Short mmCIF file of C-alpha atoms in Angstrom, two decimals:
data_model
loop_
_atom_site.label_atom_id
_atom_site.label_comp_id
_atom_site.label_asym_id
_atom_site.label_seq_id
_atom_site.Cartn_x
_atom_site.Cartn_y
_atom_site.Cartn_z
CA MET A 1 0.00 0.00 0.00
CA MET A 2 1.64 3.15 -1.20
CA TYR A 3 1.56 6.49 0.52
CA LYS A 4 1.76 8.58 -2.63
CA ILE A 5 2.98 11.98 -1.65
CA LYS A 6 1.95 14.78 -3.99
CA ARG A 7 4.14 17.34 -2.25
CA ILE A 8 5.49 18.49 1.10
CA TYR A 9 5.38 22.23 1.65
CA PHE A 10 6.19 24.53 4.54
CA LEU A 11 3.99 27.05 6.33
CA GLY A 12 6.34 29.54 7.95
CA GLU A 13 9.31 28.61 10.11
CA LYS A 14 7.67 25.91 12.19
CA ALA A 15 5.10 23.97 10.19
CA LEU A 16 4.97 21.63 7.26
CA VAL A 17 2.19 19.94 5.34
CA VAL A 18 2.28 16.56 3.63
CA GLU A 19 -0.18 16.55 0.75
CA PHE A 20 -1.12 13.10 -0.55
CA ASP A 21 -2.18 12.11 -4.01
CA LEU A 22 -5.56 10.71 -2.99
CA PRO A 23 -9.15 11.15 -4.16
CA ILE A 24 -11.78 12.14 -1.61
CA ALA A 25 -13.27 8.81 -0.63
CA PRO A 26 -13.69 6.78 2.58
CA GLU A 27 -10.92 4.34 1.54
CA SER A 28 -8.51 7.21 0.99
CA LEU A 29 -9.45 8.65 4.35
CA GLN A 30 -8.42 5.34 5.93
CA LYS A 31 -5.00 5.63 4.30
CA LEU A 32 -4.67 9.25 5.41
CA LEU A 33 -5.60 8.40 8.99
CA GLN A 34 -3.12 5.53 9.03
CA ALA A 35 -0.39 7.87 7.82
CA LYS A 36 -1.48 10.29 10.55
CA VAL A 37 -1.10 7.61 13.25
CA LEU A 38 2.36 6.87 11.91
CA LEU A 39 3.31 10.52 12.16
CA GLU A 40 1.75 10.93 15.61
CA ASN A 41 3.84 8.01 16.87
CA HIS A 42 6.95 9.39 15.23
CA TYR A 43 6.50 12.76 16.91
CA SER A 44 5.17 11.50 20.23
CA HIS A 45 8.39 12.40 22.03
CA GLN A 46 8.34 15.95 20.68
CA LYS A 47 6.04 18.89 21.18
CA ALA A 48 4.25 18.79 17.86
CA GLU A 49 0.66 19.30 16.81
CA ILE A 50 -0.83 17.28 13.97
CA PHE A 51 -4.13 17.90 12.19
CA HIS A 52 -5.50 17.06 8.77
CA THR A 53 -7.95 18.00 6.03
CA TYR A 54 -9.16 15.95 3.05
CA THR A 55 -5.80 15.00 1.63
CA SER A 56 -3.28 16.88 3.76
CA ILE A 57 -1.63 16.39 7.13
CA CYS A 58 -0.19 19.48 8.84
CA ILE A 59 2.53 19.23 11.47
CA ARG A 60 3.29 22.27 13.63
CA PHE A 61 6.44 22.12 15.71
CA LEU A 62 5.67 23.67 19.05
CA ASP A 63 8.93 23.72 20.95
CA GLU A 64 11.13 26.76 21.11
CA LYS A 65 14.22 25.39 19.43
CA LYS A 66 14.79 26.01 15.76
CA THR A 67 13.43 23.33 13.48
CA SER A 68 15.00 22.38 10.20
CA LEU A 69 11.90 21.84 8.11
CA ARG A 70 13.97 20.43 5.24
CA GLU A 71 15.41 17.77 7.53
CA GLU A 72 11.97 16.93 8.90
CA ALA A 73 10.57 16.66 5.39
CA THR A 74 13.33 14.21 4.44
CA HIS A 75 12.67 12.11 7.55
CA LEU A 76 8.95 12.04 6.79
CA LYS A 77 9.41 10.95 3.20
CA SER A 78 11.54 7.99 4.20
CA LEU A 79 9.27 7.16 7.14
CA LEU A 80 6.24 7.02 4.86
CA GLN A 81 8.10 5.04 2.23
CA THR A 82 9.33 2.51 4.79
CA HIS A 83 5.81 1.87 5.99
CA SER A 84 4.36 1.89 2.52
CA ASN A 85 4.17 -1.86 2.22
CA ARG A 86 3.16 -2.80 5.73
CA PRO A 87 -0.26 -4.43 6.12
CA LEU A 88 -3.14 -2.08 6.88
CA GLU A 89 -4.04 -1.65 10.51
CA ALA A 90 -7.65 -0.67 10.45
CA ILE A 91 -8.54 2.55 12.22
CA ASN A 92 -11.34 2.09 14.75
CA SER A 93 -14.57 3.51 13.45
CA THR A 94 -17.79 4.21 15.32
CA ASN A 95 -21.17 4.82 13.71
CA HIS A 96 -23.05 7.62 15.44
CA LEU A 97 -26.75 8.41 15.31
CA ILE A 98 -27.55 12.11 15.16
CA PRO A 99 -31.11 13.13 16.02
CA VAL A 100 -32.45 16.02 13.93
CA CYS A 101 -35.74 17.80 14.13
CA TYR A 102 -36.74 18.93 10.66
CA ASP A 103 -39.82 20.88 11.81
CA GLU A 104 -40.36 24.28 10.27
CA ALA A 105 -39.40 26.11 13.46
CA PHE A 106 -35.89 24.68 13.18
CA ALA A 107 -35.64 24.64 9.40
CA PRO A 108 -35.94 28.11 7.87
CA ASP A 109 -34.54 27.04 4.49
CA LEU A 110 -36.21 23.63 4.14
CA ALA A 111 -39.26 24.82 2.21
CA LYS A 112 -37.11 26.76 -0.24
CA LEU A 113 -34.90 23.74 -0.87
CA CYS A 114 -37.91 21.48 -1.41
CA THR A 115 -39.29 23.87 -4.01
CA SER A 116 -35.99 24.37 -5.83
CA LEU A 117 -35.05 20.69 -5.75
CA HIS A 118 -38.59 19.52 -6.61
CA LEU A 119 -38.83 17.27 -3.59
CA SER A 120 -41.50 16.87 -0.97
CA LYS A 121 -40.46 17.51 2.62
CA ASN A 122 -40.59 13.78 3.36
CA GLU A 123 -38.48 12.96 0.30
CA LEU A 124 -35.83 15.47 1.31
CA ILE A 125 -35.71 14.14 4.86
CA GLU A 126 -35.52 10.58 3.58
CA ARG A 127 -32.58 11.39 1.33
CA HIS A 128 -30.82 13.33 4.07
CA THR A 129 -31.26 10.55 6.67
CA LYS A 130 -30.49 7.59 4.45
CA PRO A 131 -26.69 7.74 3.99
CA LYS A 132 -23.96 6.78 6.42
CA TYR A 133 -21.85 9.92 6.21
CA THR A 134 -18.10 9.72 6.66
CA ILE A 135 -16.48 12.22 9.05
CA TYR A 136 -13.42 13.42 7.15
CA PHE A 137 -12.01 15.98 9.56
CA LEU A 138 -12.85 18.83 11.91
CA GLY A 139 -12.47 22.38 10.64
CA PHE A 140 -14.04 25.83 10.25
CA LEU A 141 -15.42 25.99 13.83
CA ALA A 142 -14.55 24.11 17.02
CA GLY A 143 -16.15 20.70 16.63
CA PHE A 144 -17.49 21.28 13.09
CA LEU A 145 -17.48 17.97 11.21
CA TYR A 146 -16.67 17.86 7.52
CA LEU A 147 -18.96 15.10 6.24
CA GLY A 148 -18.85 13.18 3.00
CA GLY A 149 -21.72 11.33 1.36
CA LEU A 150 -24.47 13.88 0.78
CA ASP A 151 -26.97 12.67 -1.82
CA GLU A 152 -26.36 14.51 -5.11
CA SER A 153 -30.02 15.41 -5.41
CA LEU A 154 -29.66 17.54 -2.26
CA TYR A 155 -26.74 19.66 -3.44
CA PHE A 156 -27.66 23.33 -3.05
CA PRO A 157 -25.50 26.45 -3.22
CA ARG A 158 -24.55 28.47 -0.16
CA LYS A 159 -26.52 31.64 0.47
CA ASN A 160 -25.13 34.76 -1.20
CA THR A 161 -25.31 36.63 2.07
CA PRO A 162 -24.56 34.52 5.13
CA ARG A 163 -26.79 34.83 8.19
CA LEU A 164 -25.12 36.86 10.94
CA SER A 165 -26.08 34.21 13.45
CA VAL A 166 -27.04 30.59 13.02
CA PRO A 167 -28.42 28.77 16.11
CA THR A 168 -26.37 26.10 17.87
CA GLY A 169 -27.08 22.65 16.45
CA SER A 170 -28.27 23.90 13.06
CA VAL A 171 -28.11 21.16 10.45
CA ALA A 172 -27.43 22.64 7.05
CA ILE A 173 -26.57 22.08 3.41
CA GLY A 174 -23.99 24.20 1.60
CA GLY A 175 -22.87 23.34 -1.93
CA GLN A 176 -22.12 19.63 -2.01
CA GLN A 177 -21.79 19.33 1.74
CA THR A 178 -23.93 18.91 4.79
CA GLY A 179 -22.94 19.62 8.35
CA ILE A 180 -23.95 20.66 11.86
CA TYR A 181 -23.03 23.99 13.47
CA PRO A 182 -21.72 22.97 16.92
CA GLN A 183 -22.10 26.50 18.22
CA GLN A 184 -23.81 29.73 17.33
CA SER A 185 -21.93 31.47 14.54
CA PRO A 186 -22.36 33.39 11.29
CA GLY A 187 -23.24 30.91 8.56
CA GLY A 188 -23.98 30.78 4.86
CA TRP A 189 -25.35 27.27 4.60
CA ASN A 190 -29.07 26.46 4.22
CA ILE A 191 -30.62 25.35 7.48
CA ILE A 192 -32.88 22.31 7.23
CA GLY A 193 -33.09 21.17 10.84
CA ASN A 194 -31.62 21.22 14.33
CA CYS A 195 -29.68 18.69 16.40
CA PRO A 196 -30.16 18.90 20.19
CA LEU A 197 -27.02 17.01 21.16
CA CYS A 198 -24.09 18.69 22.85
CA LEU A 199 -21.52 18.00 20.14
CA PHE A 200 -18.58 19.79 21.66
CA ASP A 201 -17.77 20.24 25.34
CA VAL A 202 -14.67 22.31 26.08
CA ARG A 203 -14.38 20.85 29.55
CA ALA A 204 -14.49 17.20 28.45
CA SER A 205 -11.40 15.27 27.48
CA PRO A 206 -11.60 14.70 24.58
CA PRO A 207 -14.01 17.58 23.90
CA THR A 208 -15.85 15.60 21.26
CA ILE A 209 -16.57 11.92 20.63
CA TYR A 210 -17.02 12.51 16.91
CA GLN A 211 -13.76 11.72 15.16
CA ALA A 212 -12.38 11.53 11.67
CA GLY A 213 -12.96 8.05 10.29
CA ASP A 214 -16.25 7.61 12.16
CA THR A 215 -19.56 7.58 10.35
CA LEU A 216 -22.86 9.15 11.25
CA GLN A 217 -26.49 8.88 10.30
CA PHE A 218 -29.17 11.50 10.80
CA VAL A 219 -32.36 10.33 12.47
CA ALA A 220 -35.54 12.43 12.23
CA VAL A 221 -37.07 13.15 15.62
CA SER A 222 -40.12 15.07 16.78
CA ALA A 223 -39.99 18.48 18.40
CA ASP A 224 -40.85 16.87 21.75
CA GLU A 225 -38.00 14.41 21.45
CA HIS A 226 -35.71 17.25 20.37
CA ASN A 227 -36.67 19.18 23.49
CA ARG A 228 -36.21 16.16 25.75
CA LEU A 229 -32.72 15.55 24.37
CA LEU A 230 -31.83 19.23 24.62
CA LEU A 231 -32.76 19.30 28.29
CA SER A 232 -30.86 16.10 29.02
CA ASN A 233 -27.68 17.72 27.64
CA LYS A 234 -26.43 14.51 26.09
CA ASN A 235 -23.67 14.13 23.58
CA THR A 236 -24.87 10.81 22.16
CA TYR A 237 -28.16 9.36 20.96
CA THR A 238 -29.59 5.86 20.99
CA SER A 239 -32.58 5.40 18.80
CA ARG A 240 -35.65 4.07 20.63
CA LYS A 241 -36.86 2.54 17.38
CA LYS A 242 -35.77 -0.98 16.50
CA MET B 1 -6.68 41.15 44.09
CA ILE B 2 -7.14 43.76 41.41
CA LYS B 3 -10.46 45.37 40.67
CA VAL B 4 -11.31 46.30 37.11
CA LEU B 5 -12.69 49.83 37.36
CA HIS B 6 -12.95 50.08 33.60
CA PRO B 7 -12.13 47.27 31.14
CA GLY B 8 -10.99 49.43 28.24
CA PHE B 9 -11.87 48.52 24.68
CA GLN B 10 -11.02 44.79 24.41
CA SER B 11 -8.81 43.74 27.28
CA SER B 12 -8.41 40.04 27.89
CA TYR B 13 -6.12 37.45 29.36
CA GLN B 14 -3.84 35.81 26.84
CA ASP B 15 -0.90 33.46 26.95
CA LEU B 16 0.84 31.69 24.09
CA GLY B 17 -2.40 29.97 23.11
CA ARG B 18 -4.21 26.71 22.83
CA LEU B 19 -1.64 24.49 21.14
CA GLY B 20 -2.46 20.95 20.13
CA MET B 21 -6.16 21.69 19.64
CA ALA B 22 -6.22 22.32 15.90
CA LYS B 23 -7.44 18.74 15.37
CA TYR B 24 -10.70 19.87 17.02
CA ALA B 25 -10.73 22.98 14.79
CA VAL B 26 -10.01 25.15 17.82
CA PRO B 27 -7.96 28.23 16.88
CA GLN B 28 -4.60 28.79 18.55
CA SER B 29 -5.58 32.20 20.01
CA GLY B 30 -2.92 33.65 22.33
CA VAL B 31 -1.10 36.99 22.15
CA MET B 32 -1.21 38.86 18.85
CA ASP B 33 2.21 40.46 19.35
CA ARG B 34 4.35 37.73 20.76
CA TYR B 35 7.43 39.92 20.80
CA SER B 36 5.99 42.55 23.17
CA ALA B 37 4.21 39.98 25.35
CA ASN B 38 7.41 37.95 25.78
CA PHE B 39 9.27 41.15 26.59
CA ALA B 40 6.88 42.06 29.39
CA ASN B 41 7.10 38.60 30.96
CA LEU B 42 10.85 38.44 30.49
CA LEU B 43 11.37 41.75 32.29
CA LEU B 44 9.68 40.22 35.31
CA GLN B 45 11.53 36.94 34.86
CA ASN B 46 8.23 35.13 34.30
CA PRO B 47 8.15 32.00 32.10
CA ALA B 48 7.16 32.83 28.50
CA ASP B 49 3.70 31.24 28.72
CA THR B 50 2.66 33.27 31.80
CA PRO B 51 -0.85 34.74 31.47
CA LEU B 52 -0.93 38.49 31.00
CA ILE B 53 -3.41 41.13 29.91
CA GLU B 54 -3.63 42.03 26.22
CA VAL B 55 -4.94 45.54 25.73
CA CYS B 56 -6.40 46.76 22.44
CA LEU B 57 -6.41 50.46 21.52
CA ALA B 58 -7.79 51.81 24.80
CA GLY B 59 -6.81 50.20 28.01
CA PRO B 60 -8.20 49.30 31.39
CA LYS B 61 -8.27 51.15 34.68
CA LEU B 62 -7.23 48.80 37.46
CA LEU B 63 -7.34 49.30 41.24
CA PHE B 64 -4.71 47.29 43.09
CA GLU B 65 -5.90 45.94 46.40
CA THR B 66 -2.58 44.22 46.93
CA PRO B 67 0.92 45.28 45.92
CA ALA B 68 2.40 43.97 42.69
CA LEU B 69 5.33 44.20 40.33
CA LEU B 70 4.27 44.99 36.78
CA ALA B 71 5.74 45.51 33.36
CA VAL B 72 3.98 47.07 30.41
CA ALA B 73 5.23 46.52 26.85
CA GLY B 74 4.17 47.67 23.40
CA LEU B 75 5.15 50.29 20.85
CA GLU B 76 3.80 53.36 22.64
CA ALA B 77 0.96 54.08 25.06
CA GLN B 78 -0.23 56.55 27.69
CA VAL B 79 0.12 54.65 30.95
CA PHE B 80 -0.42 56.16 34.39
CA ILE B 81 -0.17 55.08 38.00
CA ASN B 82 -2.24 57.39 40.19
CA GLN B 83 -2.43 59.87 37.31
CA ILE B 84 1.35 60.06 37.01
CA PRO B 85 2.80 58.88 33.67
CA VAL B 86 4.93 55.77 33.91
CA PRO B 87 7.37 54.34 31.38
CA LEU B 88 6.93 51.21 29.29
CA HIS B 89 9.53 48.46 29.30
CA LYS B 90 10.54 48.92 32.94
CA VAL B 91 9.58 47.02 36.07
CA LEU B 92 6.93 49.01 37.93
CA SER B 93 6.12 48.62 41.59
CA VAL B 94 2.51 49.23 42.61
CA LYS B 95 1.30 49.52 46.20
CA LYS B 96 -2.07 48.67 47.69
CA GLY B 97 -4.55 51.34 46.64
CA ASP B 98 -2.69 52.37 43.47
CA ILE B 99 -4.65 52.81 40.26
CA LEU B 100 -3.06 51.79 36.96
CA GLU B 101 -4.63 53.30 33.88
CA VAL B 102 -3.85 52.72 30.22
CA LYS B 103 -5.47 55.60 28.39
CA GLN B 104 -4.57 55.17 24.77
CA VAL B 105 -2.34 52.88 22.77
CA THR B 106 -0.81 55.66 20.71
CA LYS B 107 1.41 53.55 18.47
CA GLY B 108 0.25 50.16 17.30
CA ASN B 109 -2.85 48.30 18.45
CA HIS B 110 -1.78 46.22 21.42
CA LEU B 111 -0.17 46.70 24.78
CA TYR B 112 0.71 43.97 27.26
CA ILE B 113 0.45 44.21 31.04
CA ALA B 114 2.36 41.49 32.85
CA CYS B 115 2.69 40.99 36.58
CA LYS B 116 5.34 39.08 38.44
CA GLY B 117 4.13 35.52 39.02
CA GLY B 118 1.40 35.99 36.44
CA PHE B 119 -2.33 36.50 36.60
CA LEU B 120 -4.11 33.56 38.22
CA THR B 121 -6.86 32.51 35.87
CA GLU B 122 -8.82 29.53 34.67
CA LYS B 123 -7.50 27.65 31.68
CA VAL B 124 -9.72 25.99 29.13
CA MET B 125 -8.21 23.42 26.76
CA GLY B 126 -4.77 24.24 28.09
CA SER B 127 -4.84 28.03 27.82
CA CYS B 128 -6.26 31.12 29.50
CA SER B 129 -6.50 32.93 26.15
CA TYR B 130 -9.86 34.57 25.67
CA TYR B 131 -11.86 33.18 22.77
CA GLU B 132 -15.59 33.50 23.04
CA ALA B 133 -16.64 30.01 21.95
CA ILE B 134 -14.02 28.23 24.07
CA CYS B 135 -13.00 30.45 26.99
CA PRO B 136 -15.46 33.29 27.50
CA SER B 137 -14.56 34.08 31.11
CA THR B 138 -11.16 35.65 30.57
CA GLN B 139 -12.27 38.90 29.03
CA LEU B 140 -11.94 41.85 31.39
CA ALA B 141 -15.22 43.43 32.47
CA LYS B 142 -16.13 46.28 34.80
CA GLY B 143 -16.14 45.10 38.40
CA LYS B 144 -14.26 41.87 37.66
CA LEU B 145 -11.71 40.87 40.27
CA LEU B 146 -8.34 39.72 38.99
CA SER B 147 -6.14 37.44 41.07
CA ILE B 148 -2.41 37.62 41.12
CA GLN B 149 0.31 35.66 42.85
CA GLU B 150 0.96 36.88 46.38
CA LEU B 151 4.65 37.47 46.60
CA ASP B 152 6.96 37.72 49.56
CA ALA B 153 6.68 41.26 51.00
CA SER B 154 10.43 41.78 50.65
CA THR B 155 10.06 41.43 46.85
CA TYR B 156 8.32 44.78 46.71
CA GLN B 157 10.75 46.52 49.02
CA GLN B 158 13.86 45.61 47.06
CA ARG B 159 14.92 47.60 44.09
CA PRO B 160 13.65 45.45 41.23
CA SER B 161 16.65 43.88 39.55
CA HIS B 162 16.82 44.97 35.97
CA VAL B 163 16.90 42.30 33.36
CA ARG B 164 19.13 43.79 30.74
CA ILE B 165 17.10 43.63 27.57
CA ARG B 166 16.39 46.37 25.10
CA TYR B 167 12.99 46.68 23.45
CA ALA B 168 13.48 46.62 19.70
CA ALA B 169 10.76 49.15 18.85
CA LYS B 170 12.22 50.10 15.48
CA LYS B 171 12.31 46.54 14.29
CA LEU B 172 8.73 45.90 15.43
CA GLU B 173 7.31 49.03 13.84
CA ASN B 174 9.11 48.49 10.54
CA SER B 175 6.60 48.44 7.68
CA ILE B 176 8.42 45.75 5.76
CA LEU B 177 7.02 42.34 6.62
CA ASP B 178 9.03 39.21 5.92
CA VAL B 179 6.98 36.57 4.15
CA PHE B 180 7.54 33.13 2.70
CA GLU B 181 5.88 31.84 -0.45
CA GLY B 182 2.54 30.29 0.37
CA PRO B 183 1.54 26.85 -0.96
CA GLU B 184 -0.47 28.39 -3.84
CA PHE B 185 2.05 31.15 -4.63
CA PHE B 186 3.12 29.30 -7.76
CA GLN B 187 -0.33 29.88 -9.28
CA LEU B 188 0.33 33.63 -9.53
CA ASP B 189 1.74 34.97 -12.77
CA ALA B 190 4.85 37.16 -13.02
CA ASN B 191 2.85 40.40 -12.95
CA GLN B 192 0.89 39.41 -9.89
CA LYS B 193 4.07 38.39 -8.08
CA ARG B 194 5.66 41.71 -8.97
CA GLN B 195 2.65 43.61 -7.72
CA LEU B 196 2.68 41.65 -4.49
CA PHE B 197 6.25 42.67 -3.65
CA HIS B 198 6.39 46.15 -5.13
CA GLN B 199 3.10 47.55 -3.99
CA GLU B 200 2.55 49.19 -0.65
CA PHE B 201 -0.66 47.98 0.94
CA HIS B 202 -2.85 49.88 3.37
CA VAL B 203 -4.22 48.04 6.37
CA SER B 204 -8.02 48.24 6.06
CA LYS B 205 -10.52 48.86 8.82
CA ASN B 206 -11.36 45.14 8.81
CA ILE B 207 -8.77 44.09 11.33
CA GLY B 208 -9.01 42.04 14.48
CA ARG B 209 -7.82 38.92 16.24
CA MET B 210 -9.17 36.67 13.49
CA ALA B 211 -7.72 38.42 10.46
CA PHE B 212 -6.23 41.57 9.02
CA GLN B 213 -7.55 42.53 5.63
CA LEU B 214 -5.57 44.78 3.30
CA GLU B 215 -7.16 47.58 1.33
CA GLU B 216 -5.67 47.20 -2.14
CA THR B 217 -6.65 44.16 -4.15
CA LEU B 218 -4.73 41.75 -6.33
CA PRO B 219 -6.98 40.85 -9.28
CA ASN B 220 -6.79 37.16 -10.07
CA GLN B 221 -8.45 34.13 -11.61
CA LEU B 222 -7.11 31.61 -9.12
CA ASP B 223 -9.27 28.56 -8.51
CA PRO B 224 -10.50 27.87 -4.99
CA ILE B 225 -8.59 25.11 -3.27
CA LEU B 226 -9.85 22.00 -1.54
CA THR B 227 -10.26 22.85 2.15
CA SER B 228 -6.67 22.86 3.44
CA PRO B 229 -4.78 23.59 6.66
CA VAL B 230 -4.11 27.21 7.58
CA ILE B 231 -2.24 28.67 10.57
CA PRO B 232 -1.79 32.18 11.97
CA GLY B 233 0.20 34.19 9.44
CA THR B 234 -1.26 32.48 6.37
CA ILE B 235 -2.24 35.12 3.79
CA GLN B 236 -5.19 34.17 1.60
CA LEU B 237 -6.24 35.66 -1.73
CA THR B 238 -9.97 35.72 -2.43
CA PRO B 239 -11.61 35.59 -5.88
CA SER B 240 -12.41 39.30 -5.54
CA GLY B 241 -8.71 40.04 -4.97
CA GLN B 242 -8.80 40.63 -1.21
CA LEU B 243 -5.62 39.83 0.71
CA ILE B 244 -6.52 38.44 4.11
CA ALA B 245 -3.81 37.72 6.70
CA LEU B 246 -5.10 35.14 9.18
CA MET B 247 -4.25 35.96 12.79
CA LYS B 248 -4.42 34.19 16.16
CA ASP B 249 -8.18 33.54 16.35
CA ALA B 250 -8.48 32.40 12.74
CA GLN B 251 -10.01 29.11 11.66
CA THR B 252 -7.74 26.12 11.22
CA THR B 253 -8.86 25.26 7.67
CA GLY B 254 -9.63 27.32 4.60
CA GLY B 255 -10.65 27.12 0.96
CA TYR B 256 -8.98 30.26 -0.41
CA PRO B 257 -5.56 30.08 -2.09
CA ARG B 258 -2.73 30.63 0.40
CA ILE B 259 -0.25 32.81 -1.45
CA LEU B 260 2.02 34.02 1.32
CA GLN B 261 2.98 33.02 4.86
CA LEU B 262 4.10 35.69 7.35
CA SER B 263 7.16 34.94 9.43
CA GLU B 264 6.56 34.66 13.19
CA PHE B 265 7.91 38.16 13.71
CA GLY B 266 5.89 39.38 10.72
CA ILE B 267 2.70 38.38 12.52
CA ALA B 268 3.71 40.55 15.50
CA GLN B 269 4.58 43.45 13.18
CA LEU B 270 1.26 43.24 11.33
CA ALA B 271 -0.68 42.91 14.61
CA GLN B 272 0.73 46.32 15.56
CA LYS B 273 -0.27 48.08 12.34
CA LYS B 274 -3.13 50.50 12.91
CA GLN B 275 -5.85 50.73 10.30
CA GLY B 276 -4.68 52.98 7.47
CA SER B 277 -0.99 52.25 7.94
CA LEU B 278 1.20 50.94 5.14
CA VAL B 279 2.91 47.60 4.82
CA LYS B 280 5.10 46.06 2.19
CA PHE B 281 6.03 42.42 1.72
CA ARG B 282 9.58 41.19 1.42
CA GLN B 283 10.06 37.63 0.32
CA ILE B 284 12.43 35.49 2.31
CA ALA B 285 13.50 31.96 1.47
CA TYR B 286 13.12 28.81 3.48
CA PHE B 287 16.48 27.43 4.54
#
């Protein structure tokens, strides 16, 4: 199994990024996450921070001493090549259920999307709740999950003018992506529902249970159920249905 | 204890930031001008990551209910103890009942107030740095009580020993910012590259802890990029030609081309550029 490196570039004096030659797909994500584990182990004795996006892994060197990025890049290339042919060690993956209330009160853009996409409300909800979405990485806002797997028929462009404030838990569609706003923030995506779970807790360690490599499925719930979950301040959901 | 009589414009606790949290998409935060903040802590022989107060434009009025040793660092500001002007970049001794006031930050945007032993504050995700979504409690507010380390009484009676360091104001206020090529720099054509390094850019009014936007635009047809990592100091170029320098509270990922990367010192320099001031980029090479 080859780790095909597209390029390694630097970001300032103390950070480098390894960009892989990979398509955006769950299998590629597995490879990326395995490479990330390799790098995390390699740098475990050093003060370094590692995070990733679709096809890139960024390493920031946090200690005060000067880092030779060129030397690090050379080490990384040979490290990744050495491990290229080792058997795959599967990354643990959890499937999460995410309750969403799609009622009008929580879904200001749902009607508009139904009209534009020529779908009934039930059809839209069915298509949104059917897939097992892959969590690719966290970005944009603390705890915001970049999800893959949105049904093509639900693609819808971002709003021209973002809302100044989108409520916590808003479930939205923007372009070819869907996601959940873990906190109140400005937002340009189209809001189709709300999730009552506490997705990100700054005082918990780790602050979120939703990780890259996991999958999630949206489950439609009633407004009453949404309220019950909101009050219980949970971060996970177990469906009462069979 | 210190009582905040007036918080000033945007005074908050900061340290060197929330490192290791980018994987949760949590911004680094931390001091905007690391040079001045380090200087203030160093003068007091505090470790570099010691929490201090970051002041923006107009500063706080603080009543000291216990004595303290302070140091204030930045380009230039009107600082008073009991209405008497006091110098920056020197160890200051305050007694119980003294009132410290930072009226205006006259040069630059930020001023740092450090105290010996540091400010005692809660940390969230490893840092006391104020960031509304993560650590909302460390912004200064009227009536808030600030805790500091109680030091041995003799510490205040001694002449404070001077750490011999000189504040490099000229270097910090230099308008030339050192930058590296960004990962998408190669997509610019020769004319655009020339414009980038020959033009003087004005700092716009859209500046803050998340980003500093420049006034003049760089017209371009660059494609958006797949969401990629960004860090403080990354300079993005938008389709409409806006140059946006990401700062300490910026997001950790972005979809705009990253054409330049500020050096660490460049971030501190830019952080201290008032709106309307001029900057120019100078390319430096990676070694």
